[in-house]
CSV table of C-alpha atoms in Angstrom, one decimal:
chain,number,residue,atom,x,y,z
A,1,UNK,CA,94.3,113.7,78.4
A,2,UNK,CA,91.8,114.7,76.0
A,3,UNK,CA,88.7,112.5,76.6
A,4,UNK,CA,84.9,113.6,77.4
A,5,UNK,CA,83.3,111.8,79.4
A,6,UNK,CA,80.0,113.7,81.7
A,7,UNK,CA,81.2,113.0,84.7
A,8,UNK,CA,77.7,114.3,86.1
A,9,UNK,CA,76.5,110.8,85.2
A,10,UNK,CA,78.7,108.7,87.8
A,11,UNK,CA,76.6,110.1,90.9
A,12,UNK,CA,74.2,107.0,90.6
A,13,UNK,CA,72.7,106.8,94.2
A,14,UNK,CA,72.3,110.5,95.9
A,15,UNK,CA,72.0,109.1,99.3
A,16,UNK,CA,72.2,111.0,102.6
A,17,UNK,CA,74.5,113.7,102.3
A,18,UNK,CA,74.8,115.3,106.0
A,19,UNK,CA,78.1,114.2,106.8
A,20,UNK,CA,79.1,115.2,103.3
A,21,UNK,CA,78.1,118.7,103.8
A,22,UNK,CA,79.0,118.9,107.3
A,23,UNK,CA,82.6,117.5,106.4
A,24,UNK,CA,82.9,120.4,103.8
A,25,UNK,CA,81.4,123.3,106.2
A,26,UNK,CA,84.2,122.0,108.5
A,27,UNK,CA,86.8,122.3,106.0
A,28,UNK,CA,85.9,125.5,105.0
A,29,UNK,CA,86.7,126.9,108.5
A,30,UNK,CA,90.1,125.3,108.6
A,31,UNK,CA,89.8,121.9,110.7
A,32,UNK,CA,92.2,119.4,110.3
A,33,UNK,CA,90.8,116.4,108.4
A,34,UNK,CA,92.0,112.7,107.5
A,35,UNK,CA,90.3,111.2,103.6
A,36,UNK,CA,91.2,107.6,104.0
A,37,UNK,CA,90.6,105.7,100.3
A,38,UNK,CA,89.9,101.8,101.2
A,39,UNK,CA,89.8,99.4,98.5
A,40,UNK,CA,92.0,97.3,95.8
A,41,UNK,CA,95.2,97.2,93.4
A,42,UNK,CA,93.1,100.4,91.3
A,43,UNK,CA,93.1,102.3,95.0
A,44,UNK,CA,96.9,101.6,95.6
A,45,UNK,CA,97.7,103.1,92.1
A,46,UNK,CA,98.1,100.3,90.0
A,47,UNK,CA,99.5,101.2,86.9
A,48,UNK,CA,99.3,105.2,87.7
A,49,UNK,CA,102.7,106.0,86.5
A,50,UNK,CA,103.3,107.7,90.0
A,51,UNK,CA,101.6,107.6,93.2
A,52,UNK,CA,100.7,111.3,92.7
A,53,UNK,CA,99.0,110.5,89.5
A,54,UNK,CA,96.5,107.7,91.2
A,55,UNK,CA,92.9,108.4,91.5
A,56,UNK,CA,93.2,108.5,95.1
A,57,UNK,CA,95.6,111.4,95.2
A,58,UNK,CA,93.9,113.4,92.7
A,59,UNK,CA,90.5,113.3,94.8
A,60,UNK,CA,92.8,114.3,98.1
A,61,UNK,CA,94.0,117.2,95.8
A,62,UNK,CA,90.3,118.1,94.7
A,63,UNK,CA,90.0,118.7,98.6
A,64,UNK,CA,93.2,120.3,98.9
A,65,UNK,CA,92.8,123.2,96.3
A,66,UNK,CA,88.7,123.6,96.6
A,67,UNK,CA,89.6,124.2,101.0
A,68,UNK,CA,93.4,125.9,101.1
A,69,UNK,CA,92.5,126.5,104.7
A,70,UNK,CA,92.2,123.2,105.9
A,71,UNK,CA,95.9,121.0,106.5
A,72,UNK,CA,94.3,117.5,105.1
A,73,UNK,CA,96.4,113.9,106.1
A,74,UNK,CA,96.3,111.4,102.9
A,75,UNK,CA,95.3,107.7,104.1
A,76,UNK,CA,95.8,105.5,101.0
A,77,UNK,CA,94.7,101.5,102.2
A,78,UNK,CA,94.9,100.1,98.8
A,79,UNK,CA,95.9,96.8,98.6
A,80,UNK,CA,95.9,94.5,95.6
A,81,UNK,CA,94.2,91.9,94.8
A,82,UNK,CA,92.0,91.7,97.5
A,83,UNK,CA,88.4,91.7,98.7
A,84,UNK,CA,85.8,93.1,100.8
A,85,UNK,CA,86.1,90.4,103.1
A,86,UNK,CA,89.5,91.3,103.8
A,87,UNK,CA,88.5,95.1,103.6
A,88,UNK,CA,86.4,94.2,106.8
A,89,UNK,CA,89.2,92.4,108.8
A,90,UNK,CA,91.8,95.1,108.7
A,91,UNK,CA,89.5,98.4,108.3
A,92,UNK,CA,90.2,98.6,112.0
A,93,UNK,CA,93.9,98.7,112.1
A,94,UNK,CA,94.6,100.6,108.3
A,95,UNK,CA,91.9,102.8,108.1
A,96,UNK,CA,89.9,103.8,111.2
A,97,UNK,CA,93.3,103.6,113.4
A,98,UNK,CA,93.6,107.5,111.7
A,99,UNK,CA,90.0,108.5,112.7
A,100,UNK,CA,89.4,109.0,109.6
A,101,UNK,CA,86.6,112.2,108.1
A,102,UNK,CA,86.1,111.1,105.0
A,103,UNK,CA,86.0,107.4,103.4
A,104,UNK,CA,85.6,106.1,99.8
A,105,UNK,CA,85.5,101.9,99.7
A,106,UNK,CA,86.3,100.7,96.4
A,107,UNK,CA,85.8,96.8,96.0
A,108,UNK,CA,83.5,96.7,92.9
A,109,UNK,CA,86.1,94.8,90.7
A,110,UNK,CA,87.7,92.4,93.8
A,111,UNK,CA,84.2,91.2,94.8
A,112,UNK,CA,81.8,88.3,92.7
A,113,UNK,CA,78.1,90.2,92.4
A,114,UNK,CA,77.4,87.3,95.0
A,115,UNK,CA,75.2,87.5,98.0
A,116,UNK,CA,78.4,86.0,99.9
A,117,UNK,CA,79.8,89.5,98.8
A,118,UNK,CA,76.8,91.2,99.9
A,119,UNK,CA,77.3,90.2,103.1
A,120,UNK,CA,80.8,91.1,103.7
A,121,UNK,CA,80.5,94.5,102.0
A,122,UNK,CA,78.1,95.3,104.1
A,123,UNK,CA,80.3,94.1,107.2
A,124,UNK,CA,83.3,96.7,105.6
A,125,UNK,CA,80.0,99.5,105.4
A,126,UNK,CA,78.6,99.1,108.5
A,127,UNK,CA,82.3,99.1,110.2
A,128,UNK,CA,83.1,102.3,108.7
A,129,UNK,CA,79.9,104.1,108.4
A,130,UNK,CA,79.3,103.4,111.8
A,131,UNK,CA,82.4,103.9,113.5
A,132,UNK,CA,82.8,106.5,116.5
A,133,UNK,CA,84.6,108.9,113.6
A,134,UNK,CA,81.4,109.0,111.7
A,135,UNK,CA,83.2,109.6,108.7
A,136,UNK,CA,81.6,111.0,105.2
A,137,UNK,CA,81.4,107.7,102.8
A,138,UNK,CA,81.1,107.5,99.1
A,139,UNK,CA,81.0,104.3,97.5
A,140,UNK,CA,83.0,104.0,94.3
A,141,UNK,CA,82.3,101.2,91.5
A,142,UNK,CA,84.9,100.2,89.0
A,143,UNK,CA,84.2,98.2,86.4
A,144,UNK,CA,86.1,95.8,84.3
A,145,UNK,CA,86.4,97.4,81.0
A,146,UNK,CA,87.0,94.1,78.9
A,147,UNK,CA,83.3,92.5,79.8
A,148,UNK,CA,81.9,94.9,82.1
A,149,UNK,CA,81.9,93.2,84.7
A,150,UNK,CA,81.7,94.0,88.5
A,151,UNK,CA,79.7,93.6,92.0
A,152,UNK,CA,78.0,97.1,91.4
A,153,UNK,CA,74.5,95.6,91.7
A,154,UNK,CA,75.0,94.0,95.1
A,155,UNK,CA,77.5,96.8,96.4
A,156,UNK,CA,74.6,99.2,94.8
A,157,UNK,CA,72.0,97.6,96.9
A,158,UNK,CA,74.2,97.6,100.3
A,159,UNK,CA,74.6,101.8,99.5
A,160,UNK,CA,70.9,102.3,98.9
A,161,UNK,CA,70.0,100.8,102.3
A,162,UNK,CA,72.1,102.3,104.0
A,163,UNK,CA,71.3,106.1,102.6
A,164,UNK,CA,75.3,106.7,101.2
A,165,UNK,CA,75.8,108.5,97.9
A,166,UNK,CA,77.7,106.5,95.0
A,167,UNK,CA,79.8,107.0,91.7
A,168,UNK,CA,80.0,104.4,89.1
A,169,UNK,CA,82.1,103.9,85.8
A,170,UNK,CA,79.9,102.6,84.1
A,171,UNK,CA,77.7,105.1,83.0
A,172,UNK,CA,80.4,107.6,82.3
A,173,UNK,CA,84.3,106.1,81.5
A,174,UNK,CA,82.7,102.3,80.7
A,175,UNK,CA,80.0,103.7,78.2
A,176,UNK,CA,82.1,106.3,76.3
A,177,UNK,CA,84.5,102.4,75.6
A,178,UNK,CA,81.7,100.5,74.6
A,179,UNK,CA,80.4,103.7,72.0
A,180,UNK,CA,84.2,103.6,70.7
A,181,UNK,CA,84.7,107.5,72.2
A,182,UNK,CA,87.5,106.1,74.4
A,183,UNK,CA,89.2,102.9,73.2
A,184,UNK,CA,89.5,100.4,76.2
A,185,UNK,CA,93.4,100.2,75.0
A,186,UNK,CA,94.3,104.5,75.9
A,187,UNK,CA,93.2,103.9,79.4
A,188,UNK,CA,93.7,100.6,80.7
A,189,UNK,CA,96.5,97.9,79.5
A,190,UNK,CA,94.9,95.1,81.0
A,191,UNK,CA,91.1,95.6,80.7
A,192,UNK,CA,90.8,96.2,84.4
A,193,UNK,CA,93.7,98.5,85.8
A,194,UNK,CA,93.7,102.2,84.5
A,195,UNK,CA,96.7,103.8,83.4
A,196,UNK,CA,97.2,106.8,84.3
A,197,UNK,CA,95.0,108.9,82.2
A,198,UNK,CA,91.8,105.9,83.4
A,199,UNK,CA,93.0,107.0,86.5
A,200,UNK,CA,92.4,110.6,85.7
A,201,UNK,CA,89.1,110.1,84.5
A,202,UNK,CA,88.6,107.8,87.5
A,203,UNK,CA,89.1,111.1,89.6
A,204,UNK,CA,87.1,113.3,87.2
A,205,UNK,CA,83.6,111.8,88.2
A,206,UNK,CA,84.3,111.4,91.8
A,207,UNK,CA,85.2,115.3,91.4
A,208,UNK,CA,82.0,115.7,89.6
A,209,UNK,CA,80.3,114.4,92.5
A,210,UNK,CA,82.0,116.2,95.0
A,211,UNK,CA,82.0,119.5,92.9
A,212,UNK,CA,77.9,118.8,92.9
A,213,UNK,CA,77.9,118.5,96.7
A,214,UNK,CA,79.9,121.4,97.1
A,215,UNK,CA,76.9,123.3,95.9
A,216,UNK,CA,74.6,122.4,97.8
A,217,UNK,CA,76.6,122.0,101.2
A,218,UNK,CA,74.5,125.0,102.5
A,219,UNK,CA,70.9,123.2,102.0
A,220,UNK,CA,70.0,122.0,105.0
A,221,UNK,CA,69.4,117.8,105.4
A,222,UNK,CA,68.5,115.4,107.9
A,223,UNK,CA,71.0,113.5,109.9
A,224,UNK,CA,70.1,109.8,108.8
A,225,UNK,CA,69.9,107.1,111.5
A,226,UNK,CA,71.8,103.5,111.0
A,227,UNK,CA,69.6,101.3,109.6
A,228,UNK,CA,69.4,97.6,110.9
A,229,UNK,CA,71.4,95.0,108.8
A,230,UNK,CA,70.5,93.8,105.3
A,231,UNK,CA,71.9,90.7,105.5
A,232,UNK,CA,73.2,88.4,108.4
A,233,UNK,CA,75.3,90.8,109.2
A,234,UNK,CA,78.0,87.9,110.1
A,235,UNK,CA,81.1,90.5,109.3
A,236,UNK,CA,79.9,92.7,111.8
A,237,UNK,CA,82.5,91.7,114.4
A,238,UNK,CA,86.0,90.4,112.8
A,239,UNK,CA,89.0,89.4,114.4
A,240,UNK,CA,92.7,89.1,112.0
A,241,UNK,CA,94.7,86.5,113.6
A,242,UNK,CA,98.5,86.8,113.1
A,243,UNK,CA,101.4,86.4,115.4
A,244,UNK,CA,101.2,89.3,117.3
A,245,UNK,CA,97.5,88.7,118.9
A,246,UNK,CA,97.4,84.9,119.3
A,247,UNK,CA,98.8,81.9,120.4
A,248,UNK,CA,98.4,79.2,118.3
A,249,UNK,CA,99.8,75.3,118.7
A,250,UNK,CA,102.8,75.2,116.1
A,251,UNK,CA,104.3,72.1,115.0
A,252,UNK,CA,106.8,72.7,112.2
A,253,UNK,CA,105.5,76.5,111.8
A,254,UNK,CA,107.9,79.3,112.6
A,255,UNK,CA,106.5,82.9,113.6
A,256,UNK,CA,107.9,85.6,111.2
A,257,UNK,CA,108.1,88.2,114.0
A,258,UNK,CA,109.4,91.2,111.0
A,259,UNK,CA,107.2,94.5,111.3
A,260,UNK,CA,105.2,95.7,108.4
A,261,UNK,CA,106.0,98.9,107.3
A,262,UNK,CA,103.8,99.6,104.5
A,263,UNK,CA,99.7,98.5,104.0
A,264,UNK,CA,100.5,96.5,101.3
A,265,UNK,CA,103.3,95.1,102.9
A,266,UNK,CA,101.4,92.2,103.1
A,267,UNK,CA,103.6,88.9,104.1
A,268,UNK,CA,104.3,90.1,107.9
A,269,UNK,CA,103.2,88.7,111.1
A,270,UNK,CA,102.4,85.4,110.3
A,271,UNK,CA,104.1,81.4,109.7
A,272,UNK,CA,106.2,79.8,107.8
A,273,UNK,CA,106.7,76.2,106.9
A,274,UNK,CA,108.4,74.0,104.8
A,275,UNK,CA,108.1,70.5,105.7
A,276,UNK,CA,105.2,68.2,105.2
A,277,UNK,CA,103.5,67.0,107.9
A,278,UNK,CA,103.7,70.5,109.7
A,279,UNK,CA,100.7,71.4,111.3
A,280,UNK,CA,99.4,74.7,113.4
A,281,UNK,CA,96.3,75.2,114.9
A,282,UNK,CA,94.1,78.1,116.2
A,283,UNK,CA,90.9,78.4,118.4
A,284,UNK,CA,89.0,81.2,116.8
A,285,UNK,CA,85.8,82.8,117.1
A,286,UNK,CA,82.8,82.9,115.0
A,287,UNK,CA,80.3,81.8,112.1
A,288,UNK,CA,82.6,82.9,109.2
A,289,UNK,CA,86.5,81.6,109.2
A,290,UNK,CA,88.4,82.1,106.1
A,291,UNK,CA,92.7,81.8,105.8
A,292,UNK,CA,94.8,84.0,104.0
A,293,UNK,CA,98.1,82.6,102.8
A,294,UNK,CA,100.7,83.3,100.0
A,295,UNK,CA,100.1,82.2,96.0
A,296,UNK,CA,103.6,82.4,94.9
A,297,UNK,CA,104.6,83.0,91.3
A,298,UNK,CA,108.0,80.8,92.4
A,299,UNK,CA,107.2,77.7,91.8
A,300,UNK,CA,106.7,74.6,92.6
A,301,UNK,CA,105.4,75.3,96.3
A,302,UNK,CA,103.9,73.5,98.8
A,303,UNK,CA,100.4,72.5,99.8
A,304,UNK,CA,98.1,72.5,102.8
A,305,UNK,CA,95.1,71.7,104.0
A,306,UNK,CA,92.8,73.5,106.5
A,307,UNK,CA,90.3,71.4,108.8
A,308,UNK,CA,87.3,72.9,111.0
A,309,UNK,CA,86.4,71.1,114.5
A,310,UNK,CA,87.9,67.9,113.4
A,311,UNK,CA,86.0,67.4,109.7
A,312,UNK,CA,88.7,66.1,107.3
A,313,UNK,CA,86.2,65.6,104.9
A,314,UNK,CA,85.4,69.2,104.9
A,315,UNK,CA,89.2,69.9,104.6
A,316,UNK,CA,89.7,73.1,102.4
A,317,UNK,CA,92.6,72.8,100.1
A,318,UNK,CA,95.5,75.7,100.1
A,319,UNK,CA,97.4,75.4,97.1
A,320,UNK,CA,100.2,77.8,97.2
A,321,UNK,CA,100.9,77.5,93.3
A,322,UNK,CA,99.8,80.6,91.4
A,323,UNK,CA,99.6,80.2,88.1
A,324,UNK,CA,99.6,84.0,86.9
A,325,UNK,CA,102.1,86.4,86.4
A,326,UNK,CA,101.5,89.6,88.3
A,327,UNK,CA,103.2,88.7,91.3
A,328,UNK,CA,102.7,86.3,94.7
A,329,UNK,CA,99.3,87.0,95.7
A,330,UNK,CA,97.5,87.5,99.1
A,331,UNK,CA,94.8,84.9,98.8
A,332,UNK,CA,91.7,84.4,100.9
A,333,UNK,CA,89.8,81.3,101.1
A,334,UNK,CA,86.5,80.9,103.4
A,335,UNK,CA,86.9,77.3,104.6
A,336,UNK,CA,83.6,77.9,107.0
A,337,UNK,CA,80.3,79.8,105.9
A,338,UNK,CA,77.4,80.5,108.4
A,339,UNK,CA,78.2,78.0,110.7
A,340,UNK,CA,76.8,77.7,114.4
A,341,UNK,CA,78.8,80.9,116.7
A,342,UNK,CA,81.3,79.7,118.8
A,343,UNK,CA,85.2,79.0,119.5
A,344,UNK,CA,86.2,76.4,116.7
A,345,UNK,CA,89.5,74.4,116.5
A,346,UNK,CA,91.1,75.5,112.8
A,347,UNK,CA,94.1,73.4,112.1
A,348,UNK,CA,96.4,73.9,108.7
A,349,UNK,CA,98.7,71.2,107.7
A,350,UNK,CA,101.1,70.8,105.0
A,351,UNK,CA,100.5,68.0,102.8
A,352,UNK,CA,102.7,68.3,99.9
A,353,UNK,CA,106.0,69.7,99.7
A,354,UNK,CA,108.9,69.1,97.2
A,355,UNK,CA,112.9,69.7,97.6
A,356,UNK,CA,113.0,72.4,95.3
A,357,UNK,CA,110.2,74.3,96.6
A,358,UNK,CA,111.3,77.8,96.0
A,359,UNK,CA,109.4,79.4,99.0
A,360,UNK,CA,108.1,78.3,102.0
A,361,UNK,CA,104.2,78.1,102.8
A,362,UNK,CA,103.4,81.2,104.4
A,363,UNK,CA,100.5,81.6,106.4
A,364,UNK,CA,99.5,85.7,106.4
A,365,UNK,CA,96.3,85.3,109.4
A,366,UNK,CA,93.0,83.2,110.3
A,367,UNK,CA,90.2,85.3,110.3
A,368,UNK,CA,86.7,85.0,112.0
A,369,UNK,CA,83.7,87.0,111.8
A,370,UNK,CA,80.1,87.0,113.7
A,371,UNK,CA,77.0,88.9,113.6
């Protein structure tokens, strides 16, 4: 690979570190152990050449040669193009499903540095952290190396409060780019997804970290308590609504019963329709509702509208059109934001179609979150 970076600089928030050494005192005495890696397209190995050369794999082979005695299962819950708000819906089912020892979230380059964000990483944080498994968690922040942008500060502030340890690209990888060390072009093609030597280095300063911790895993540290919420907390409790856990009123919408196979098979267990005029609609819990439904690169497709308790003018648009090239996209839109808790009538409706659409509209899940 041949680039220096000091990867001693990416450890940017210490944190507690109990569970951190108490994970690596178990693995030195053999236990079975589950490192789950939670995050975006960079977590599934975009761009990687292989799997094996993602940063996710090379971390699980960090553990795997520094603790020979310990059998380690490899949990990778990348999925791309998506957020921490959908992080929070399915973190149940993909990643603590495996009772998971050790977590890293990764969402620094899906999220805006909004307080919106704020409040749904901390919903994914709080889920994980304080699950039964009480997992290890680092916090991992990308950064997007053609403007250096990201949601590190408000990801950042969610990790400090909460007393978890952090690594960040940006004062390692990101600052040898903007110096000229590293040109932006070696280890990214895009300006956001590393190739496989970004990837590398990727793993080189979470291995920094964990080599760090490895030293000090004998120092004795203070369990640390769960702290109350940050924000409002409303992604505390989240429920992902898809065929298989609900019955909603369909009118034109067809259940697409096929199982998913993969995590990132992403277009499973939820509706189809093609006809305008084609309506479903859901009674779902909460303050937060969002939709997640299917930006196709085949185009033209259809349009919908979703509507809240009735409130057409509040009708959130659901253009299935997507206008880039990567591929159909998994797209979330919040059509309700801190609104009063309660059982609210969600309907989606087709409102546009055309006769050469070249997909249907395909609705992936409602989801609603309270405090």
């Amino acid at each position: 690979m041949g680039y220096s970076i000091d990867a001693r600089q990416g450890w940017v928030h210490r944190g507690n570190l109990y569970r951190m050494k108490e994970l690596m005192k178990r693995a030195e005495q053999g236990d079975r152990m589950t490192l789950a890696f939670l995050g975006g397209s960079i977590t599934q190995g975009s761009l990687s050449s292989q799997y094996t050369n993602c940063y996710a794999y090379l971390v699980y082979e960090w553990f795997v040669k520094r603790f020979p005695k310990t059998a380690f299962t490899y949990v990778n819950a990348g999925v791309g193009g998506t957020t921490s708000q959908y992080g929070a819906a399915r973190a149940e089912e993909d990643v603590l499903l495996f009772k998971p020892d050790f977590v890293i979230l990764e969402f620094s380059v899906n999220d805006d540095n909004t307080a919106f964000y704020e409040e749904t990483y901390e919903g994914l944080v709080r889920g994980i952290y304080g699950s039964a498994y009480q997992p290890a968690v680092l916090l991992v922040h990308n950064i997007r190396y053609d403007n250096g942008e990201s949601a590190e500060e408000v990801h950042r502030k969610v990790g400090a409060h909460y007393g978890l340890p952090s690594v960040s690209m940006k004062p390692t990888v990101y600052r040898e780019v903007v110096k000229g060390t590293i040109q932006s072009h070696q280890i990214t093609p895009d300006g956001l997804h590393p190739n496989t030597d970004g990837h590398g280095l990727l793993a080189e300063v979470i291995a920094g970290f964990l080599d760090q911790v490895y030293l000090q895993r004998l120092e004795e540290e203070a369990r640390a308590d769960m702290p109350e919420p940050l924000t409002d907390n409303a992604y505390a409790n989240v429920k992902r609504y898809q065929n298989h856990n609900s019955t909603p009123v369909c009118k034109g919408f067809t259940a697409d019963h096929r199982i998913r196979k993969y995590v990132n098979d992403m277009f499973r267990g939820g509706w189809t329709a093609c006809e305008t005029g084609a309506s479903i609609s859901f009674q779902v819990q909460g303050t937060e509702i969002a939709v997640q439904y299917r930006k196709s690169v085949h185009l033209p497709a259809p349009i919908a509208v979703a509507v809240v308790d009735g409130e057409e003018e509040q009708a959130v648009t659901l253009d299935a059109n997507f206008e880039e090239d990567w591929g159909d996209c998994l797209f979330i839109s919040t059509i309700a934001h801190h609104i009063q808790n309660g059982t609210h009538q969600v309907e989606i409706r087709l409102i546009q179609t055309h006769e050469d659409d070249a997909a249907p509209f395909y609705l992936a899940s409602v989801i609603g979150a309270y405090a």
